[in-house]
Coordinates of C-alpha atoms in Angstrom, one line a residue:
X1 CA 77.6 122.5 137.1
X2 CA 77.4 124.4 140.4
X3 CA 79.7 127.2 141.4
X4 CA 81.2 125.0 144.1
X5 CA 81.9 122.1 141.7
X6 CA 83.5 124.5 139.2
X7 CA 85.8 125.9 142.0
X8 CA 86.7 122.4 143.2
X9 CA 87.6 121.4 139.7
X10 CA 89.7 124.5 139.2
X11 CA 91.5 123.8 142.5
X12 CA 92.1 120.2 141.5
X13 CA 93.6 121.2 138.2
X14 CA 95.7 124.1 139.6
X15 CA 97.0 121.9 142.5
X16 CA 98.0 119.2 140.0
X17 CA 100.0 121.7 137.9
X18 CA 101.4 123.4 141.0
X19 CA 102.8 120.2 142.3
X20 CA 104.2 119.3 138.9
X21 CA 105.9 122.7 138.4
X22 CA 107.4 122.6 141.9
X23 CA 109.0 119.2 141.1
X24 CA 110.3 120.6 137.8
X25 CA 111.7 123.7 139.4
X26 CA 113.4 121.6 142.1
X27 CA 115.0 119.4 139.5
X28 CA 116.2 122.3 137.3
X29 CA 117.6 124.5 140.0
X30 CA 120.3 122.1 141.1
X31 CA 119.8 122.7 144.8
X32 CA 122.7 121.5 147.0
X33 CA 120.4 119.2 149.0
X34 CA 117.6 116.8 148.4
X35 CA 114.3 118.2 149.5
X36 CA 113.9 115.5 152.2
X37 CA 117.4 116.3 153.6
X38 CA 116.7 120.0 153.5
X39 CA 113.4 119.6 155.4
X40 CA 115.0 117.4 158.0
X41 CA 117.9 119.8 158.5
X42 CA 115.4 122.7 158.9
X43 CA 113.6 120.7 161.6
X44 CA 116.9 120.1 163.3
X45 CA 117.5 123.9 163.6
X46 CA 115.5 123.6 166.9
X47 CA 118.1 121.2 168.3
X48 CA 118.6 117.4 168.4
X49 CA 115.5 115.3 167.9
X50 CA 114.6 111.6 167.8
X51 CA 113.7 109.8 164.5
X52 CA 110.1 109.5 165.8
X53 CA 109.8 113.2 166.5
X54 CA 111.2 114.1 163.1
X55 CA 108.8 111.7 161.4
X56 CA 105.9 113.1 163.3
X57 CA 106.7 116.7 162.4
X58 CA 107.2 115.9 158.7
X59 CA 104.2 113.5 158.4
X60 CA 106.4 110.6 157.5
X61 CA 106.9 107.1 159.0
X62 CA 109.9 106.2 161.1
X63 CA 111.4 103.9 158.5
X64 CA 111.4 106.6 155.8
X65 CA 113.2 109.0 158.2
X66 CA 115.6 106.3 159.2
X67 CA 116.6 105.8 155.5
X68 CA 117.1 109.5 155.0
X69 CA 119.1 109.8 158.2
X70 CA 121.4 107.0 157.0
X71 CA 122.0 108.8 153.7
X72 CA 122.6 112.1 155.5
X73 CA 125.0 110.5 157.9
X74 CA 127.0 109.2 155.0
X75 CA 127.2 112.8 153.6
X76 CA 128.2 114.0 157.1
X77 CA 125.2 116.3 157.3
X78 CA 124.0 114.9 160.6
X79 CA 125.3 112.8 163.5
X80 CA 123.8 110.6 166.2
X81 CA 124.3 111.8 169.8
X82 CA 123.3 110.1 173.0
X83 CA 119.9 111.0 174.3
X84 CA 120.6 112.7 177.7
X85 CA 117.1 111.7 178.9
X86 CA 117.6 108.0 178.0
X87 CA 121.2 106.8 177.5
X88 CA 119.9 103.8 175.5
X89 CA 118.6 105.9 172.6
X90 CA 120.1 108.4 170.3
X91 CA 119.1 111.8 168.9
X92 CA 119.9 113.2 165.5
X93 CA 121.7 116.6 165.3
X94 CA 123.0 118.7 162.4
X95 CA 126.7 118.9 161.8
X96 CA 128.4 122.1 160.9
X97 CA 128.3 121.0 157.2
X98 CA 124.6 120.1 157.5
X99 CA 123.8 123.5 159.0
X100 CA 125.8 125.4 156.4
X101 CA 124.3 123.3 153.5
X102 CA 120.8 124.0 154.8
X103 CA 121.5 127.7 155.2
X104 CA 122.9 127.9 151.6
X105 CA 119.9 126.2 150.3
X106 CA 117.5 128.3 152.4
X107 CA 119.1 131.6 151.1
X108 CA 118.9 130.4 147.5
X109 CA 115.2 129.5 148.0
X110 CA 114.4 132.8 149.6
X111 CA 116.0 134.7 146.7
X112 CA 114.1 132.7 144.2
X113 CA 110.8 133.1 146.1
X114 CA 111.4 136.8 146.4
X115 CA 112.0 137.0 142.6
X116 CA 108.9 134.9 141.9
X117 CA 106.6 137.0 144.0
X118 CA 108.5 140.3 143.6
X119 CA 105.7 141.9 141.5
X120 CA 103.0 141.0 144.0
X121 CA 101.6 143.5 146.4
X122 CA 102.8 142.9 150.0
X123 CA 99.2 142.3 151.1
X124 CA 98.8 139.7 148.4
X125 CA 102.0 137.9 149.5
X126 CA 100.9 137.9 153.1
X127 CA 97.4 136.6 152.2
X128 CA 99.0 133.9 149.9
X129 CA 101.4 132.8 152.7
X130 CA 98.4 132.6 155.2
X131 CA 96.4 130.6 152.7
X132 CA 99.3 128.2 152.1
X133 CA 99.6 127.7 155.8
X134 CA 96.0 126.8 155.9
X135 CA 96.4 124.3 153.0
X136 CA 99.4 122.7 154.7
X137 CA 97.6 122.3 158.0
X138 CA 94.6 120.8 156.2
X139 CA 96.9 118.4 154.3
X140 CA 98.6 117.4 157.5
X141 CA 95.2 116.8 159.2
X142 CA 94.1 114.8 156.2
X143 CA 97.2 112.6 156.3
X144 CA 96.6 111.9 160.0
X145 CA 93.0 110.9 159.3
X146 CA 94.2 108.6 156.4
X147 CA 96.6 107.0 158.8
X148 CA 94.0 106.5 161.4
X149 CA 91.6 104.9 158.9
X150 CA 94.1 102.3 157.7
X151 CA 93.2 98.9 159.0
X152 CA 95.7 97.4 161.4
X153 CA 97.7 94.7 159.7
X154 CA 96.8 91.2 161.0
X155 CA 99.2 89.8 163.6
X156 CA 102.0 88.0 161.9
X157 CA 102.0 84.2 162.4
X158 CA 105.4 82.7 162.6
X159 CA 106.3 81.1 159.3
X160 CA 107.1 77.5 159.8
X161 CA 110.5 76.6 158.5
X162 CA 110.3 74.7 155.3
X163 CA 112.5 71.7 154.9
X164 CA 115.1 72.1 152.1
X165 CA 114.3 69.9 149.2
X166 CA 116.6 66.9 149.0
X167 CA 119.0 67.1 146.1
X168 CA 119.1 64.1 143.9
X169 CA 122.4 62.3 144.3
X170 CA 124.4 62.1 141.2
X171 CA 126.9 59.4 140.5
X172 CA 130.4 60.8 140.7
X173 CA 132.3 60.4 137.5
X174 CA 135.9 59.6 138.0
X175 CA 138.2 62.4 136.8
X176 CA 140.6 61.5 134.1
X177 CA 144.1 61.2 135.3
X178 CA 146.6 63.6 133.8
X179 CA 149.0 61.8 131.6
X180 CA 152.7 62.2 132.1
X181 CA 154.7 63.2 129.1

């Protein structure tokens, strides 16, 4: 086994456990928001955005973001506002509740991250943050490449309407007449 292969195998194993442990921590911490809602609310700190822009920044498809937006709207975390550039479309913006919920979660996460990395030297924390940024950028690029590689779905042909099957006619049975007492 080459040194390169050994390192790649170690990275694969560590990334698998890293993802698993992040999921476990998320479930056990009881954060006030779902991760998807938190990330969308963080993205909306910059101001109102379209579903397409949110999907692009989070490497999601529009339909996924639309479902999340609907759930967030029911929880009053976001609202739709008219797009000033195009009155026919809407933008998504955080409500006060959404902004407060995101900030509460952000502060809780910052505290937990500070505790987790508290014993690390500052230079090591900075290096790790820089390397995580590189990993996230590489993953984002990889997702874009995967999306570009997907074959286009064939054009949909209109489905001809199928006639409803005829129901067999049943002979009607006369109802018994109620007897008078």
